[in-house]
Amino acid sequence: PLILSGIAHDITPYRLAEAALRESEARLRQINESQKRFVSDAAHELRAPLTAILGNLELMERFPQMPPAEREEALREMRQEARRMHRLVSDLLTLARGDGGVTVRNDPLPLGDVLLTAFEEARHLARGHDLRLGSLAQAQVLGDSDYLKQLALILLDNALKYTPPDGWVELELSVREDKAEFRVRDNGPGIPTADLPRVFERFFRADTSRSHDPGGSGLGLAIAKWIVESHKGSIWLESEPGHGTTPVVQLPLAKVSQASAR
Ligand code: ADP
Protein backbone atom coordinates (compact mmCIF):
# COMPACT_ATOMS: atom_id res chain seq x y z
CA PRO A 1 0.00 0.00 0.00
CA LEU A 2 1.08 3.57 -0.71
CA ILE A 3 1.15 5.77 2.41
CA LEU A 4 -0.08 9.29 1.68
CA SER A 5 -0.56 11.68 4.61
CA GLY A 6 -0.80 8.77 6.94
CA ILE A 7 -3.65 7.05 5.02
CA ALA A 8 -2.96 3.71 3.36
CA HIS A 9 -4.12 3.56 -0.27
CA ASP A 10 -4.26 0.26 -2.02
CA ILE A 11 -3.45 1.15 -5.62
CA THR A 12 -3.87 -2.38 -6.96
CA PRO A 13 -7.38 -1.73 -8.38
CA TYR A 14 -6.08 1.31 -10.30
CA ARG A 15 -3.19 -0.68 -11.72
CA LEU A 16 -5.59 -3.41 -12.80
CA ALA A 17 -7.97 -0.90 -14.40
CA GLU A 18 -5.07 0.75 -16.20
CA ALA A 19 -3.82 -2.60 -17.50
CA ALA A 20 -7.33 -3.50 -18.70
CA LEU A 21 -7.60 -0.13 -20.46
CA ARG A 22 -4.25 -0.61 -22.17
CA GLU A 23 -5.29 -4.09 -23.24
CA SER A 24 -8.58 -2.90 -24.76
CA GLU A 25 -6.77 -0.05 -26.51
CA ALA A 26 -4.33 -2.54 -28.03
CA ARG A 27 -7.25 -4.76 -29.07
CA LEU A 28 -9.04 -1.81 -30.71
CA ARG A 29 -5.86 -0.86 -32.57
CA GLN A 30 -5.58 -4.44 -33.77
CA ILE A 31 -9.22 -4.48 -34.99
CA ASN A 32 -8.70 -1.14 -36.69
CA GLU A 33 -5.57 -2.41 -38.44
CA SER A 34 -7.25 -5.60 -39.62
CA GLN A 35 -10.26 -3.62 -40.92
CA LYS A 36 -7.93 -1.33 -42.86
CA ARG A 37 -6.12 -4.30 -44.33
CA PHE A 38 -9.43 -5.94 -45.21
CA VAL A 39 -10.65 -2.86 -47.10
CA SER A 40 -7.39 -2.48 -49.00
CA ASP A 41 -7.25 -6.21 -49.84
CA ALA A 42 -10.86 -6.09 -51.05
CA ALA A 43 -10.18 -3.02 -53.21
CA HIS A 44 -7.09 -4.69 -54.62
CA GLU A 45 -9.00 -7.89 -55.51
CA LEU A 46 -11.80 -5.90 -57.16
CA ARG A 47 -9.41 -3.78 -59.19
CA ALA A 48 -7.94 -6.70 -61.17
CA PRO A 49 -11.22 -7.80 -62.85
CA LEU A 50 -12.28 -4.17 -63.34
CA THR A 51 -9.01 -3.40 -65.12
CA ALA A 52 -9.55 -6.36 -67.44
CA ILE A 53 -13.12 -5.29 -68.24
CA LEU A 54 -12.12 -1.66 -68.89
CA GLY A 55 -9.19 -2.73 -71.07
CA ASN A 56 -11.44 -4.87 -73.27
CA LEU A 57 -14.11 -2.15 -73.48
CA GLU A 58 -11.54 0.40 -74.67
CA LEU A 59 -10.25 -2.08 -77.22
CA MET A 60 -13.74 -2.66 -78.59
CA GLU A 61 -14.40 1.08 -78.75
CA ARG A 62 -11.15 1.82 -80.53
CA PHE A 63 -11.56 -0.99 -83.07
CA PRO A 64 -15.25 -1.19 -83.93
CA GLN A 65 -14.41 -3.36 -86.95
CA MET A 66 -12.69 -5.97 -84.80
CA PRO A 67 -12.80 -9.50 -86.32
CA PRO A 68 -15.67 -11.54 -84.83
CA ALA A 69 -13.35 -14.07 -83.20
CA GLU A 70 -11.46 -11.35 -81.31
CA ARG A 71 -14.67 -9.62 -80.37
CA GLU A 72 -16.01 -12.92 -79.03
CA GLU A 73 -12.82 -13.42 -77.01
CA ALA A 74 -13.01 -9.90 -75.51
CA LEU A 75 -16.66 -10.49 -74.56
CA ARG A 76 -15.82 -13.88 -73.06
CA GLU A 77 -13.11 -12.33 -70.91
CA MET A 78 -15.37 -9.49 -69.78
CA ARG A 79 -18.10 -11.95 -68.84
CA GLN A 80 -15.65 -14.09 -66.90
CA GLU A 81 -14.20 -11.11 -65.03
CA ALA A 82 -17.65 -9.69 -64.28
CA ARG A 83 -18.64 -13.08 -62.83
CA ARG A 84 -15.50 -13.07 -60.71
CA MET A 85 -16.41 -9.63 -59.36
CA HIS A 86 -19.96 -10.76 -58.70
CA ARG A 87 -18.71 -13.73 -56.68
CA LEU A 88 -16.29 -11.54 -54.78
CA VAL A 89 -18.95 -8.98 -53.91
CA SER A 90 -21.34 -11.74 -52.73
CA ASP A 91 -18.58 -13.16 -50.52
CA LEU A 92 -17.78 -9.73 -49.12
CA LEU A 93 -21.46 -9.17 -48.33
CA THR A 94 -21.66 -12.53 -46.54
CA LEU A 95 -18.64 -11.62 -44.41
CA ALA A 96 -20.01 -8.12 -43.73
CA ARG A 97 -23.30 -9.67 -42.59
CA GLY A 98 -21.30 -11.97 -40.30
CA ASP A 99 -19.35 -9.02 -38.89
CA GLY A 100 -22.62 -7.20 -38.35
CA GLY A 101 -23.74 -10.05 -36.10
CA VAL A 102 -26.55 -11.36 -38.32
CA THR A 103 -28.45 -14.17 -36.58
CA VAL A 104 -28.60 -17.48 -38.40
CA ARG A 105 -31.67 -19.70 -38.25
CA ASN A 106 -31.80 -22.40 -35.62
CA ASP A 107 -34.05 -25.03 -37.20
CA PRO A 108 -33.78 -28.74 -36.46
CA LEU A 109 -32.25 -30.24 -39.62
CA PRO A 110 -31.14 -33.65 -40.84
CA LEU A 111 -27.55 -32.71 -41.69
CA GLY A 112 -27.19 -35.67 -44.09
CA ASP A 113 -29.97 -34.26 -46.32
CA VAL A 114 -28.33 -30.82 -46.43
CA LEU A 115 -24.97 -32.38 -47.33
CA LEU A 116 -26.59 -34.52 -49.99
CA THR A 117 -28.09 -31.43 -51.67
CA ALA A 118 -24.67 -29.76 -51.68
CA PHE A 119 -23.10 -32.96 -53.01
CA GLU A 120 -25.56 -33.10 -55.93
CA GLU A 121 -24.85 -29.45 -56.76
CA ALA A 122 -21.11 -30.07 -56.61
CA ARG A 123 -21.36 -32.73 -59.33
CA HIS A 124 -21.26 -30.11 -62.06
CA LEU A 125 -18.02 -28.69 -60.58
CA ALA A 126 -16.24 -32.02 -61.05
CA ARG A 127 -14.00 -32.03 -64.11
CA GLY A 128 -13.65 -35.78 -64.45
CA HIS A 129 -12.95 -36.30 -60.74
CA ASP A 130 -14.14 -39.39 -58.97
CA LEU A 131 -16.62 -37.63 -56.64
CA ARG A 132 -17.65 -40.14 -53.98
CA LEU A 133 -20.36 -40.16 -51.40
CA GLY A 134 -19.14 -42.03 -48.31
CA SER A 135 -21.44 -43.11 -45.50
CA LEU A 136 -23.85 -40.49 -44.21
CA ALA A 137 -24.89 -41.03 -40.61
CA GLN A 138 -28.24 -39.75 -39.43
CA ALA A 139 -27.48 -36.61 -37.52
CA GLN A 140 -29.92 -33.95 -36.45
CA VAL A 141 -28.41 -30.52 -35.85
CA LEU A 142 -29.84 -27.08 -35.12
CA GLY A 143 -29.05 -24.58 -37.81
CA ASP A 144 -29.62 -22.79 -41.05
CA SER A 145 -29.91 -25.11 -44.06
CA ASP A 146 -28.85 -22.41 -46.57
CA TYR A 147 -25.69 -21.53 -44.71
CA LEU A 148 -24.85 -25.18 -43.97
CA LYS A 149 -25.27 -26.02 -47.65
CA GLN A 150 -23.04 -23.08 -48.55
CA LEU A 151 -20.45 -24.39 -46.06
CA ALA A 152 -20.43 -27.87 -47.64
CA LEU A 153 -20.24 -26.34 -51.12
CA ILE A 154 -17.22 -24.20 -50.20
CA LEU A 155 -15.37 -27.32 -49.01
CA LEU A 156 -16.42 -29.44 -51.99
CA ASP A 157 -15.59 -26.62 -54.40
CA ASN A 158 -12.10 -26.24 -52.91
CA ALA A 159 -11.48 -29.99 -53.06
CA LEU A 160 -12.54 -30.11 -56.73
CA LYS A 161 -10.72 -26.89 -57.60
CA TYR A 162 -7.35 -27.89 -56.20
CA THR A 163 -7.41 -31.62 -56.93
CA PRO A 164 -6.35 -32.56 -60.47
CA PRO A 165 -9.20 -34.06 -62.55
CA ASP A 166 -7.81 -37.59 -62.26
CA GLY A 167 -8.07 -37.41 -58.46
CA TRP A 168 -10.91 -38.22 -56.06
CA VAL A 169 -13.00 -36.29 -53.56
CA GLU A 170 -15.10 -37.94 -50.87
CA LEU A 171 -17.77 -36.60 -48.52
CA GLU A 172 -18.76 -38.45 -45.36
CA LEU A 173 -20.77 -37.74 -42.24
CA SER A 174 -20.42 -39.54 -38.94
CA VAL A 175 -21.54 -39.10 -35.36
CA ARG A 176 -18.98 -38.76 -32.59
CA GLU A 177 -20.35 -38.61 -29.06
CA ASP A 178 -22.52 -35.48 -29.02
CA LYS A 179 -21.26 -34.12 -32.33
CA ALA A 180 -21.97 -34.55 -36.02
CA GLU A 181 -18.71 -34.65 -37.94
CA PHE A 182 -18.31 -34.33 -41.66
CA ARG A 183 -15.19 -34.49 -43.76
CA VAL A 184 -14.42 -33.69 -47.37
CA ARG A 185 -11.31 -35.68 -48.25
CA ASP A 186 -9.31 -35.21 -51.40
CA ASN A 187 -6.10 -36.65 -52.77
CA GLY A 188 -4.93 -33.35 -54.23
CA PRO A 189 -1.70 -31.42 -53.67
CA GLY A 190 -2.27 -30.71 -49.96
CA ILE A 191 -1.35 -27.44 -48.27
CA PRO A 192 2.22 -26.52 -47.29
CA THR A 193 2.56 -27.02 -43.51
CA ALA A 194 3.70 -23.42 -43.03
CA ASP A 195 0.51 -22.12 -44.71
CA LEU A 196 -1.92 -24.34 -42.82
CA PRO A 197 -2.41 -22.01 -39.80
CA ARG A 198 -3.32 -19.13 -42.13
CA VAL A 199 -5.88 -20.67 -44.50
CA PHE A 200 -8.88 -19.30 -42.56
CA GLU A 201 -7.61 -15.71 -42.85
CA ARG A 202 -9.51 -13.44 -45.24
CA PHE A 203 -7.84 -13.26 -48.65
CA PHE A 204 -5.12 -15.72 -47.69
CA ARG A 205 -4.13 -18.09 -50.49
CA ALA A 206 -1.27 -20.56 -50.38
CA ASP A 207 1.45 -19.67 -52.90
CA THR A 208 0.94 -22.98 -54.66
CA SER A 209 -2.70 -22.01 -55.38
CA ARG A 210 -1.82 -18.50 -56.53
CA SER A 211 0.60 -19.84 -59.09
CA HIS A 212 -1.99 -22.21 -60.62
CA ASP A 213 -4.85 -19.81 -59.95
CA PRO A 214 -7.99 -21.88 -60.36
CA GLY A 215 -9.98 -18.69 -59.70
CA GLY A 216 -10.34 -18.37 -55.94
CA SER A 217 -10.36 -15.17 -53.91
CA GLY A 218 -9.18 -16.48 -50.55
CA LEU A 219 -12.52 -15.81 -48.82
CA GLY A 220 -14.10 -19.28 -48.95
CA LEU A 221 -12.59 -20.69 -45.78
CA ALA A 222 -13.09 -17.39 -43.90
CA ILE A 223 -16.81 -17.69 -44.72
CA ALA A 224 -16.78 -21.40 -43.83
CA LYS A 225 -15.29 -20.56 -40.42
CA TRP A 226 -17.89 -17.89 -39.78
CA ILE A 227 -20.74 -20.28 -40.68
CA VAL A 228 -19.34 -23.02 -38.42
CA GLU A 229 -18.79 -20.67 -35.50
CA SER A 230 -22.27 -19.21 -35.79
CA HIS A 231 -23.50 -22.81 -35.41
CA LYS A 232 -21.33 -23.25 -32.29
CA GLY A 233 -19.17 -25.81 -34.07
CA SER A 234 -15.52 -26.14 -34.97
CA ILE A 235 -13.61 -26.54 -38.21
CA TRP A 236 -10.04 -27.46 -38.98
CA LEU A 237 -8.00 -28.72 -41.91
CA GLU A 238 -5.85 -31.82 -41.96
CA SER A 239 -3.39 -31.84 -44.80
CA GLU A 240 -0.38 -33.76 -45.90
CA PRO A 241 1.54 -31.95 -48.63
CA GLY A 242 1.57 -34.10 -51.75
CA HIS A 243 -1.13 -36.44 -50.45
CA GLY A 244 -4.31 -34.46 -49.94
CA THR A 245 -6.41 -32.24 -47.74
CA THR A 246 -9.32 -32.98 -45.41
CA PRO A 247 -11.38 -30.21 -43.87
CA VAL A 248 -13.24 -31.49 -40.79
CA VAL A 249 -16.39 -29.85 -39.43
CA GLN A 250 -17.96 -30.69 -36.08
CA LEU A 251 -21.40 -29.41 -35.13
CA PRO A 252 -23.31 -30.03 -31.90
CA LEU A 253 -26.00 -32.70 -32.34
CA ALA A 254 -29.60 -31.81 -31.67
CA LYS A 255 -30.61 -35.44 -31.38
CA VAL A 256 -28.68 -38.63 -31.97
CA SER A 257 -30.25 -41.39 -34.01
CA GLN A 258 -28.66 -44.57 -35.09
CA ALA A 259 -25.96 -44.13 -37.73
CA SER A 260 -26.83 -45.68 -41.05
CA ALA A 261 -24.90 -45.89 -44.26
CA ARG A 262 -26.47 -44.80 -47.52
P1 ADP B 1 -9.79 -19.74 -52.35
O1 ADP B 1 -10.82 -18.86 -52.90
O2 ADP B 1 -8.39 -19.33 -52.72
O3 ADP B 1 -10.03 -21.20 -52.63
P2 ADP B 1 -10.18 -20.39 -49.52
O4 ADP B 1 -10.32 -19.44 -48.37
O5 ADP B 1 -11.34 -21.30 -49.79
O6 ADP B 1 -9.82 -19.49 -50.78
O7 ADP B 1 -8.88 -21.27 -49.30
C1 ADP B 1 -7.68 -20.62 -48.91
C2 ADP B 1 -6.49 -21.37 -49.46
O8 ADP B 1 -6.39 -22.66 -48.84
C3 ADP B 1 -6.58 -21.67 -50.96
O9 ADP B 1 -6.14 -20.57 -51.72
C4 ADP B 1 -5.65 -22.86 -51.08
O10 ADP B 1 -4.31 -22.40 -51.10
C5 ADP B 1 -5.85 -23.60 -49.77
N1 ADP B 1 -6.81 -24.72 -49.90
C6 ADP B 1 -8.08 -24.77 -49.46
N2 ADP B 1 -8.66 -25.96 -49.69
C7 ADP B 1 -7.72 -26.71 -50.32
C8 ADP B 1 -7.69 -28.07 -50.84
N3 ADP B 1 -8.74 -28.89 -50.73
N4 ADP B 1 -6.52 -28.48 -51.40
C9 ADP B 1 -5.45 -27.68 -51.49
N5 ADP B 1 -5.41 -26.40 -51.03
C10 ADP B 1 -6.53 -25.92 -50.45
Coordinates of C-alpha atoms and ligand atoms in Angstrom, one line a residue:
P1 CA 0.0 0.0 0.0
L2 CA 1.1 3.6 -0.7
I3 CA 1.1 5.8 2.4
L4 CA -0.1 9.3 1.7
S5 CA -0.6 11.7 4.6
G6 CA -0.8 8.8 6.9
I7 CA -3.6 7.0 5.0
A8 CA -3.0 3.7 3.4
H9 CA -4.1 3.6 -0.3
D10 CA -4.3 0.3 -2.0
I11 CA -3.4 1.1 -5.6
T12 CA -3.9 -2.4 -7.0
P13 CA -7.4 -1.7 -8.4
Y14 CA -6.1 1.3 -10.3
R15 CA -3.2 -0.7 -11.7
L16 CA -5.6 -3.4 -12.8
A17 CA -8.0 -0.9 -14.4
E18 CA -5.1 0.7 -16.2
A19 CA -3.8 -2.6 -17.5
A20 CA -7.3 -3.5 -18.7
L21 CA -7.6 -0.1 -20.5
R22 CA -4.3 -0.6 -22.2
E23 CA -5.3 -4.1 -23.2
S24 CA -8.6 -2.9 -24.8
E25 CA -6.8 0.0 -26.5
A26 CA -4.3 -2.5 -28.0
R27 CA -7.3 -4.8 -29.1
L28 CA -9.0 -1.8 -30.7
R29 CA -5.9 -0.9 -32.6
Q30 CA -5.6 -4.4 -33.8
I31 CA -9.2 -4.5 -35.0
N32 CA -8.7 -1.1 -36.7
E33 CA -5.6 -2.4 -38.4
S34 CA -7.2 -5.6 -39.6
Q35 CA -10.3 -3.6 -40.9
K36 CA -7.9 -1.3 -42.9
R37 CA -6.1 -4.3 -44.3
F38 CA -9.4 -5.9 -45.2
V39 CA -10.6 -2.9 -47.1
S40 CA -7.4 -2.5 -49.0
D41 CA -7.2 -6.2 -49.8
A42 CA -10.9 -6.1 -51.1
A43 CA -10.2 -3.0 -53.2
H44 CA -7.1 -4.7 -54.6
E45 CA -9.0 -7.9 -55.5
L46 CA -11.8 -5.9 -57.2
R47 CA -9.4 -3.8 -59.2
A48 CA -7.9 -6.7 -61.2
P49 CA -11.2 -7.8 -62.9
L50 CA -12.3 -4.2 -63.3
T51 CA -9.0 -3.4 -65.1
A52 CA -9.5 -6.4 -67.4
I53 CA -13.1 -5.3 -68.2
L54 CA -12.1 -1.7 -68.9
G55 CA -9.2 -2.7 -71.1
N56 CA -11.4 -4.9 -73.3
L57 CA -14.1 -2.1 -73.5
E58 CA -11.5 0.4 -74.7
L59 CA -10.2 -2.1 -77.2
M60 CA -13.7 -2.7 -78.6
E61 CA -14.4 1.1 -78.8
R62 CA -11.1 1.8 -80.5
F63 CA -11.6 -1.0 -83.1
P64 CA -15.3 -1.2 -83.9
Q65 CA -14.4 -3.4 -86.9
M66 CA -12.7 -6.0 -84.8
P67 CA -12.8 -9.5 -86.3
P68 CA -15.7 -11.5 -84.8
A69 CA -13.3 -14.1 -83.2
E70 CA -11.5 -11.3 -81.3
R71 CA -14.7 -9.6 -80.4
E72 CA -16.0 -12.9 -79.0
E73 CA -12.8 -13.4 -77.0
A74 CA -13.0 -9.9 -75.5
L75 CA -16.7 -10.5 -74.6
R76 CA -15.8 -13.9 -73.1
E77 CA -13.1 -12.3 -70.9
M78 CA -15.4 -9.5 -69.8
R79 CA -18.1 -11.9 -68.8
Q80 CA -15.6 -14.1 -66.9
E81 CA -14.2 -11.1 -65.0
A82 CA -17.6 -9.7 -64.3
R83 CA -18.6 -13.1 -62.8
R84 CA -15.5 -13.1 -60.7
M85 CA -16.4 -9.6 -59.4
H86 CA -20.0 -10.8 -58.7
R87 CA -18.7 -13.7 -56.7
L88 CA -16.3 -11.5 -54.8
V89 CA -19.0 -9.0 -53.9
S90 CA -21.3 -11.7 -52.7
D91 CA -18.6 -13.2 -50.5
L92 CA -17.8 -9.7 -49.1
L93 CA -21.5 -9.2 -48.3
T94 CA -21.7 -12.5 -46.5
L95 CA -18.6 -11.6 -44.4
A96 CA -20.0 -8.1 -43.7
R97 CA -23.3 -9.7 -42.6
G98 CA -21.3 -12.0 -40.3
D99 CA -19.3 -9.0 -38.9
G100 CA -22.6 -7.2 -38.4
G101 CA -23.7 -10.0 -36.1
V102 CA -26.5 -11.4 -38.3
T103 CA -28.4 -14.2 -36.6
V104 CA -28.6 -17.5 -38.4
R105 CA -31.7 -19.7 -38.3
N106 CA -31.8 -22.4 -35.6
D107 CA -34.0 -25.0 -37.2
P108 CA -33.8 -28.7 -36.5
L109 CA -32.2 -30.2 -39.6
P110 CA -31.1 -33.7 -40.8
L111 CA -27.5 -32.7 -41.7
G112 CA -27.2 -35.7 -44.1
D113 CA -30.0 -34.3 -46.3
V114 CA -28.3 -30.8 -46.4
L115 CA -25.0 -32.4 -47.3
L116 CA -26.6 -34.5 -50.0
T117 CA -28.1 -31.4 -51.7
A118 CA -24.7 -29.8 -51.7
F119 CA -23.1 -33.0 -53.0
E120 CA -25.6 -33.1 -55.9
E121 CA -24.8 -29.4 -56.8
A122 CA -21.1 -30.1 -56.6
R123 CA -21.4 -32.7 -59.3
H124 CA -21.3 -30.1 -62.1
L125 CA -18.0 -28.7 -60.6
A126 CA -16.2 -32.0 -61.1
R127 CA -14.0 -32.0 -64.1
G128 CA -13.7 -35.8 -64.5
H129 CA -13.0 -36.3 -60.7
D130 CA -14.1 -39.4 -59.0
L131 CA -16.6 -37.6 -56.6
R132 CA -17.7 -40.1 -54.0
L133 CA -20.4 -40.2 -51.4
G134 CA -19.1 -42.0 -48.3
S135 CA -21.4 -43.1 -45.5
L136 CA -23.9 -40.5 -44.2
A137 CA -24.9 -41.0 -40.6
Q138 CA -28.2 -39.8 -39.4
A139 CA -27.5 -36.6 -37.5
Q140 CA -29.9 -34.0 -36.5
V141 CA -28.4 -30.5 -35.9
L142 CA -29.8 -27.1 -35.1
G143 CA -29.0 -24.6 -37.8
D144 CA -29.6 -22.8 -41.1
S145 CA -29.9 -25.1 -44.1
D146 CA -28.9 -22.4 -46.6
Y147 CA -25.7 -21.5 -44.7
L148 CA -24.9 -25.2 -44.0
K149 CA -25.3 -26.0 -47.6
Q150 CA -23.0 -23.1 -48.5
L151 CA -20.5 -24.4 -46.1
A152 CA -20.4 -27.9 -47.6
L153 CA -20.2 -26.3 -51.1
I154 CA -17.2 -24.2 -50.2
L155 CA -15.4 -27.3 -49.0
L156 CA -16.4 -29.4 -52.0
D157 CA -15.6 -26.6 -54.4
N158 CA -12.1 -26.2 -52.9
A159 CA -11.5 -30.0 -53.1
L160 CA -12.5 -30.1 -56.7
K161 CA -10.7 -26.9 -57.6
Y162 CA -7.3 -27.9 -56.2
T163 CA -7.4 -31.6 -56.9
P164 CA -6.4 -32.6 -60.5
P165 CA -9.2 -34.1 -62.5
D166 CA -7.8 -37.6 -62.3
G167 CA -8.1 -37.4 -58.5
W168 CA -10.9 -38.2 -56.1
V169 CA -13.0 -36.3 -53.6
E170 CA -15.1 -37.9 -50.9
L171 CA -17.8 -36.6 -48.5
E172 CA -18.8 -38.4 -45.4
L173 CA -20.8 -37.7 -42.2
S174 CA -20.4 -39.5 -38.9
V175 CA -21.5 -39.1 -35.4
R176 CA -19.0 -38.8 -32.6
E177 CA -20.3 -38.6 -29.1
D178 CA -22.5 -35.5 -29.0
K179 CA -21.3 -34.1 -32.3
A180 CA -22.0 -34.5 -36.0
E181 CA -18.7 -34.6 -37.9
F182 CA -18.3 -34.3 -41.7
R183 CA -15.2 -34.5 -43.8
V184 CA -14.4 -33.7 -47.4
R185 CA -11.3 -35.7 -48.3
D186 CA -9.3 -35.2 -51.4
N187 CA -6.1 -36.7 -52.8
G188 CA -4.9 -33.4 -54.2
P189 CA -1.7 -31.4 -53.7
G190 CA -2.3 -30.7 -50.0
I191 CA -1.3 -27.4 -48.3
P192 CA 2.2 -26.5 -47.3
T193 CA 2.6 -27.0 -43.5
A194 CA 3.7 -23.4 -43.0
D195 CA 0.5 -22.1 -44.7
L196 CA -1.9 -24.3 -42.8
P197 CA -2.4 -22.0 -39.8
R198 CA -3.3 -19.1 -42.1
V199 CA -5.9 -20.7 -44.5
F200 CA -8.9 -19.3 -42.6
E201 CA -7.6 -15.7 -42.9
R202 CA -9.5 -13.4 -45.2
F203 CA -7.8 -13.3 -48.7
F204 CA -5.1 -15.7 -47.7
R205 CA -4.1 -18.1 -50.5
A206 CA -1.3 -20.6 -50.4
D207 CA 1.4 -19.7 -52.9
T208 CA 0.9 -23.0 -54.7
S209 CA -2.7 -22.0 -55.4
R210 CA -1.8 -18.5 -56.5
S211 CA 0.6 -19.8 -59.1
H212 CA -2.0 -22.2 -60.6
D213 CA -4.8 -19.8 -59.9
P214 CA -8.0 -21.9 -60.4
G215 CA -10.0 -18.7 -59.7
G216 CA -10.3 -18.4 -55.9
S217 CA -10.4 -15.2 -53.9
G218 CA -9.2 -16.5 -50.5
L219 CA -12.5 -15.8 -48.8
G220 CA -14.1 -19.3 -49.0
L221 CA -12.6 -20.7 -45.8
A222 CA -13.1 -17.4 -43.9
I223 CA -16.8 -17.7 -44.7
A224 CA -16.8 -21.4 -43.8
K225 CA -15.3 -20.6 -40.4
W226 CA -17.9 -17.9 -39.8
I227 CA -20.7 -20.3 -40.7
V228 CA -19.3 -23.0 -38.4
E229 CA -18.8 -20.7 -35.5
S230 CA -22.3 -19.2 -35.8
H231 CA -23.5 -22.8 -35.4
K232 CA -21.3 -23.3 -32.3
G233 CA -19.2 -25.8 -34.1
S234 CA -15.5 -26.1 -35.0
I235 CA -13.6 -26.5 -38.2
W236 CA -10.0 -27.5 -39.0
L237 CA -8.0 -28.7 -41.9
E238 CA -5.9 -31.8 -42.0
S239 CA -3.4 -31.8 -44.8
E240 CA -0.4 -33.8 -45.9
P241 CA 1.5 -31.9 -48.6
G242 CA 1.6 -34.1 -51.7
H243 CA -1.1 -36.4 -50.4
G244 CA -4.3 -34.5 -49.9
T245 CA -6.4 -32.2 -47.7
T246 CA -9.3 -33.0 -45.4
P247 CA -11.4 -30.2 -43.9
V248 CA -13.2 -31.5 -40.8
V249 CA -16.4 -29.8 -39.4
Q250 CA -18.0 -30.7 -36.1
L251 CA -21.4 -29.4 -35.1
P252 CA -23.3 -30.0 -31.9
L253 CA -26.0 -32.7 -32.3
A254 CA -29.6 -31.8 -31.7
K255 CA -30.6 -35.4 -31.4
V256 CA -28.7 -38.6 -32.0
S257 CA -30.2 -41.4 -34.0
Q258 CA -28.7 -44.6 -35.1
A259 CA -26.0 -44.1 -37.7
S260 CA -26.8 -45.7 -41.0
A261 CA -24.9 -45.9 -44.3
R262 CA -26.5 -44.8 -47.5
Ligands
ADP1 P1 -9.8 -19.7 -52.3 O1 -10.8 -18.9 -52.9 O2 -8.4 -19.3 -52.7 O3 -10.0 -21.2 -52.6 P2 -10.2 -20.4 -49.5 O4 -10.3 -19.4 -48.4 O5 -11.3 -21.3 -49.8 O6 -9.8 -19.5 -50.8 O7 -8.9 -21.3 -49.3 C1 -7.7 -20.6 -48.9 C2 -6.5 -21.4 -49.5 O8 -6.4 -22.7 -48.8 C3 -6.6 -21.7 -51.0 O9 -6.1 -20.6 -51.7 C4 -5.6 -22.9 -51.1 O10 -4.3 -22.4 -51.1 C5 -5.9 -23.6 -49.8 N1 -6.8 -24.7 -49.9 C6 -8.1 -24.8 -49.5 N2 -8.7 -26.0 -49.7 C7 -7.7 -26.7 -50.3 C8 -7.7 -28.1 -50.8 N3 -8.7 -28.9 -50.7 N4 -6.5 -28.5 -51.4 C9 -5.4 -27.7 -51.5 N5 -5.4 -26.4 -51.0 C10 -6.5 -25.9 -50.5

